[in-house]
CSV table of C-alpha atoms in Angstrom, one decimal:
chain,number,residue,atom,x,y,z
A,1,ALA,CA,-6.2,3.4,-16.6
A,2,GLN,CA,-6.4,4.9,-13.4
A,3,SER,CA,-3.9,7.5,-11.8
A,4,VAL,CA,-3.7,9.3,-8.5
A,5,THR,CA,-2.2,13.0,-7.6
A,6,GLN,CA,-1.5,14.2,-4.3
A,7,LEU,CA,-1.2,18.0,-4.3
A,8,ASP,CA,0.9,18.2,-1.6
A,9,SER,CA,4.2,16.5,-0.6
A,10,HIS,CA,4.5,17.5,2.7
A,11,VAL,CA,2.0,19.4,4.9
A,12,SER,CA,3.0,20.9,8.2
A,13,VAL,CA,0.0,21.8,11.0
A,14,SER,CA,-0.1,22.7,14.7
A,15,GLU,CA,-1.3,20.3,17.2
A,16,GLY,CA,-5.1,21.0,17.6
A,17,THR,CA,-5.8,22.5,14.3
A,18,PRO,CA,-7.5,21.4,10.9
A,19,VAL,CA,-5.5,18.7,9.0
A,20,LEU,CA,-6.1,18.9,5.2
A,21,LEU,CA,-4.6,16.5,2.5
A,22,ARG,CA,-5.6,16.7,-0.7
A,23,CYS,CA,-6.3,13.9,-3.5
A,24,ASN,CA,-7.5,13.9,-6.9
A,25,TYR,CA,-7.9,10.7,-9.1
A,26,SER,CA,-8.8,9.6,-12.4
A,27,SER,CA,-10.3,6.3,-13.3
A,28,SER,CA,-12.0,4.8,-16.4
A,29,TYR,CA,-14.4,3.0,-14.1
A,30,SER,CA,-16.3,3.4,-11.0
A,31,PRO,CA,-13.4,3.7,-8.5
A,32,SER,CA,-13.1,2.6,-4.8
A,33,LEU,CA,-10.9,4.9,-2.9
A,34,PHE,CA,-8.8,4.3,-0.1
A,35,TRP,CA,-6.7,6.4,2.2
A,36,TYR,CA,-3.8,4.6,3.8
A,37,VAL,CA,-1.4,5.9,6.5
A,38,GLN,CA,2.4,4.6,7.1
A,39,HIS,CA,4.5,5.7,10.4
A,40,PRO,CA,7.9,5.4,9.6
A,41,ASN,CA,9.8,2.0,9.0
A,42,LYS,CA,5.8,0.4,9.2
A,43,GLY,CA,3.3,-1.3,6.8
A,44,LEU,CA,0.3,0.6,5.7
A,45,GLN,CA,-2.8,1.0,7.9
A,46,LEU,CA,-6.3,1.7,6.6
A,47,LEU,CA,-7.7,4.7,7.4
A,48,LEU,CA,-10.8,4.6,5.2
A,49,LYS,CA,-12.3,3.6,2.1
A,50,TYR,CA,-15.0,4.6,-0.3
A,51,THR,CA,-16.7,2.5,-2.3
A,52,SER,CA,-19.9,4.1,-4.1
A,53,ALA,CA,-22.0,4.3,-0.9
A,54,ALA,CA,-22.1,7.4,1.5
A,55,THR,CA,-19.8,10.0,-0.2
A,56,LEU,CA,-18.7,11.2,3.0
A,57,VAL,CA,-16.8,8.4,4.5
A,58,LYS,CA,-15.7,8.5,8.3
A,59,GLY,CA,-12.3,6.4,9.4
A,60,ILE,CA,-10.3,5.7,12.1
A,61,ASN,CA,-8.7,7.9,14.2
A,62,GLY,CA,-11.2,10.9,13.9
A,63,PHE,CA,-10.3,11.3,9.7
A,64,GLU,CA,-12.7,11.5,7.2
A,65,ALA,CA,-13.0,11.7,3.5
A,66,GLU,CA,-15.5,12.9,0.7
A,67,PHE,CA,-16.0,12.0,-2.4
A,68,LYS,CA,-16.8,14.5,-5.0
A,69,LYS,CA,-17.3,12.9,-8.5
A,70,SER,CA,-17.6,16.5,-10.2
A,71,GLU,CA,-14.3,17.5,-8.8
A,72,THR,CA,-12.6,13.8,-9.2
A,73,SER,CA,-11.4,14.4,-5.6
A,74,PHE,CA,-11.1,12.6,-2.4
A,75,HIS,CA,-9.4,15.0,0.0
A,76,LEU,CA,-8.7,13.4,3.7
A,77,THR,CA,-9.7,16.0,6.8
A,78,LYS,CA,-9.2,15.9,10.4
A,79,PRO,CA,-10.6,18.6,12.6
A,80,SER,CA,-8.1,18.3,14.9
A,81,ALA,CA,-4.2,17.3,14.7
A,82,HIS,CA,-2.4,14.7,17.2
A,83,MET,CA,1.0,14.8,17.7
A,84,SER,CA,0.3,10.8,17.0
A,85,ASP,CA,-0.9,11.7,13.4
A,86,ALA,CA,2.4,12.7,11.7
A,87,ALA,CA,3.2,10.1,9.4
A,88,GLU,CA,3.1,9.7,5.8
A,89,TYR,CA,-0.4,9.4,3.8
A,90,PHE,CA,-1.5,7.6,1.0
A,91,CYS,CA,-4.2,8.1,-1.0
A,92,VAL,CA,-5.3,5.1,-3.3
A,93,VAL,CA,-7.5,4.2,-6.2
A,94,SER,CA,-8.6,0.7,-7.1
A,95,ASP,CA,-10.0,-0.3,-10.4
A,96,SER,CA,-13.5,-2.0,-9.5
A,97,HIS,CA,-13.9,-3.6,-12.8
A,98,ALA,CA,-14.5,-6.7,-12.3
A,99,GLY,CA,-13.4,-9.4,-14.3
A,100,GLY,CA,-10.5,-7.5,-15.8
A,101,THR,CA,-6.9,-8.3,-14.9
A,102,SER,CA,-6.5,-4.7,-13.3
A,103,TYR,CA,-9.5,-5.8,-10.7
A,104,GLY,CA,-8.2,-5.2,-7.0
A,105,LYS,CA,-5.2,-3.4,-7.9
A,106,LEU,CA,-4.3,-0.4,-6.3
A,107,THR,CA,-2.6,2.8,-7.6
A,108,PHE,CA,-1.0,4.6,-5.0
A,109,GLY,CA,-0.6,8.5,-5.1
A,110,GLN,CA,2.8,10.1,-4.3
A,111,GLY,CA,2.2,10.3,-0.6
A,112,THR,CA,2.1,13.3,1.7
A,113,ILE,CA,4.1,13.5,4.6
A,114,LEU,CA,2.0,15.4,7.7
A,115,THR,CA,4.1,16.9,10.5
A,116,VAL,CA,2.8,18.2,13.6
A,117,HIS,CA,4.0,20.7,15.5
A,118,PRO,CA,3.5,21.4,19.2
B,1,GLY,CA,-9.0,-8.8,12.6
B,2,ALA,CA,-7.2,-8.7,9.1
B,3,VAL,CA,-3.8,-8.9,10.4
B,4,VAL,CA,-0.7,-9.3,7.9
B,5,SER,CA,2.6,-10.2,9.0
B,6,GLN,CA,5.7,-10.5,7.5
B,7,HIS,CA,9.0,-12.5,8.4
B,8,PRO,CA,11.8,-11.1,8.3
B,9,SER,CA,11.5,-7.8,9.6
B,10,ARG,CA,14.7,-6.9,8.5
B,11,VAL,CA,17.5,-8.7,6.8
B,12,ILE,CA,21.1,-8.4,5.6
B,13,CYS,CA,22.3,-11.0,3.2
B,14,LYS,CA,25.6,-10.6,0.9
B,15,SER,CA,25.6,-9.9,-2.8
B,16,GLY,CA,24.7,-13.1,-5.2
B,17,THR,CA,23.0,-15.1,-2.0
B,18,SER,CA,19.2,-15.5,-2.2
B,19,VAL,CA,16.5,-14.3,0.3
B,20,LYS,CA,13.1,-15.5,1.0
B,21,ILE,CA,10.7,-13.2,2.8
B,22,GLU,CA,7.3,-14.5,4.2
B,23,CYS,CA,3.7,-12.8,3.9
B,24,ARG,CA,1.0,-14.7,6.3
B,25,SER,CA,-2.3,-13.8,6.6
B,26,LEU,CA,-3.3,-14.3,10.2
B,27,ASP,CA,-7.0,-14.5,10.8
B,28,PHE,CA,-8.6,-14.7,7.1
B,29,GLN,CA,-7.9,-16.7,4.0
B,30,ALA,CA,-5.9,-14.3,1.6
B,31,THR,CA,-7.0,-15.9,-2.0
B,32,THR,CA,-4.8,-12.7,-3.6
B,33,MET,CA,-1.5,-11.6,-2.0
B,34,PHE,CA,0.3,-8.6,-3.5
B,35,TRP,CA,4.0,-7.9,-3.5
B,36,TYR,CA,5.3,-4.3,-3.9
B,37,ARG,CA,8.6,-2.4,-3.3
B,38,GLN,CA,9.1,1.0,-1.8
B,39,PHE,CA,11.9,3.0,-2.4
B,40,PRO,CA,13.3,5.9,0.4
B,41,LYS,CA,10.7,8.7,-0.1
B,42,LYS,CA,8.9,7.1,-2.9
B,43,SER,CA,5.7,5.6,-2.9
B,44,LEU,CA,5.0,1.5,-3.4
B,45,MET,CA,5.3,-0.1,-6.5
B,46,LEU,CA,3.3,-3.2,-7.3
B,47,MET,CA,5.6,-6.0,-8.3
B,48,ALA,CA,3.2,-8.9,-8.6
B,49,THR,CA,-0.3,-10.0,-7.9
B,50,SER,CA,-0.3,-13.9,-6.6
B,51,ASN,CA,-3.7,-16.1,-6.3
B,52,GLU,CA,-3.5,-19.0,-4.2
B,53,GLY,CA,-2.2,-22.5,-6.2
B,54,SER,CA,-1.6,-20.3,-9.3
B,55,LYS,CA,1.3,-18.6,-11.1
B,56,ALA,CA,1.9,-15.1,-10.1
B,57,THR,CA,0.9,-12.3,-12.5
B,58,TYR,CA,4.2,-9.8,-12.7
B,59,GLU,CA,4.2,-6.2,-13.7
B,60,GLN,CA,5.8,-5.0,-16.5
B,61,GLY,CA,9.2,-4.3,-15.6
B,62,VAL,CA,9.6,-6.8,-12.9
B,63,GLU,CA,12.0,-10.2,-13.3
B,64,LYS,CA,10.2,-13.2,-12.8
B,65,ASP,CA,13.2,-15.1,-12.5
B,66,LYS,CA,14.9,-12.7,-10.0
B,67,PHE,CA,11.6,-12.1,-7.7
B,68,LEU,CA,10.2,-15.6,-7.4
B,69,ILE,CA,6.7,-15.5,-5.6
B,70,ASN,CA,5.0,-18.7,-4.1
B,71,HIS,CA,1.6,-18.5,-2.9
B,72,ALA,CA,1.3,-22.3,-1.9
B,73,SER,CA,-1.8,-21.8,0.8
B,74,LEU,CA,-4.3,-19.2,1.6
B,75,THR,CA,-2.7,-17.8,4.5
B,76,LEU,CA,1.0,-17.7,3.0
B,77,SER,CA,3.2,-16.4,0.1
B,78,THR,CA,6.9,-16.1,-0.1
B,79,LEU,CA,9.2,-13.8,-2.2
B,80,THR,CA,12.4,-15.1,-2.9
B,81,VAL,CA,14.8,-12.7,-4.1
B,82,THR,CA,17.6,-14.9,-6.0
B,83,SER,CA,21.1,-13.5,-6.7
B,84,ALA,CA,20.4,-10.7,-4.7
B,85,HIS,CA,22.4,-7.4,-5.5
B,86,PRO,CA,23.0,-4.2,-4.0
B,87,GLU,CA,20.2,-2.7,-6.3
B,88,ASP,CA,17.8,-4.9,-4.6
B,89,SER,CA,18.0,-3.2,-1.3
B,90,SER,CA,14.7,-2.0,-0.7
B,91,PHE,CA,11.8,-2.1,1.7
B,92,TYR,CA,9.5,-4.9,0.6
B,93,ILE,CA,5.7,-4.6,1.5
B,94,CYS,CA,3.2,-7.7,1.2
B,95,SER,CA,-0.5,-7.2,1.0
B,96,ALA,CA,-3.8,-10.0,1.3
B,97,SER,CA,-7.4,-9.7,0.5
B,98,GLN,CA,-9.9,-12.0,0.9
B,99,ALA,CA,-12.0,-13.3,-2.5
B,100,GLY,CA,-14.4,-10.9,-3.6
B,101,LEU,CA,-13.0,-8.1,-1.4
B,102,GLU,CA,-10.7,-5.4,-2.7
B,103,THR,CA,-9.6,-3.8,0.3
B,104,GLN,CA,-6.1,-4.9,1.0
B,105,TYR,CA,-4.2,-5.4,4.5
B,106,PHE,CA,-0.6,-4.8,4.5
B,107,GLY,CA,2.1,-6.2,6.4
B,108,PRO,CA,4.6,-4.4,8.1
B,109,GLY,CA,7.2,-4.5,5.5
B,110,THR,CA,10.7,-6.5,5.3
B,111,ARG,CA,13.9,-3.9,4.7
B,112,LEU,CA,16.5,-5.7,2.8
B,113,LEU,CA,20.0,-4.6,2.5
B,114,VAL,CA,22.3,-6.5,0.1
B,115,LEU,CA,26.2,-6.0,0.7
């Protein structure tokens, strides 16, 4: 079984300040982890993914996330927020156990709404 | 690359009618497609997983006779909501992945309103 917990339902920052969106996961197998962003009434866009390579993953639009196995965390960060970053962000875990019926099945966190103030 | 489209983007229908939503992978072959449902201010809920040429696998609690899924080609999957009722109103999102790769690419979603 796998699960994802996003610790904050809302995060508010000022433009130009750092962003931290927190995510903890649990998985029975070696997980793959993703961050997706969803703008209002839009589909999901992949920001970045971790698949057991480097623990620090760089994504698009200046975002990055660090996989910490000891803390079962995969927090998303960005050094300087931009107004266009305002959206909802989902932390997602995938069960990488090939051959099982759950292979490729994504489990979504509850989402964190990021608000960026001028 | 890895673009997924959905059609229509919005649909309004009367209660009791059926609605078909298309999901297409535009620049890659999608061996597996997924259908999700998103309620307002909620996360995505997986409804079913479909592999090209085979029957879809539905998640627990999802009525397969109500939500008909067809994945007849490597670039197209359809979701038909049969005998729609107001409680079926929701945002439906599809995603697609290539063989052996677990990254899913999402469509822009279809907003269904049943009156």
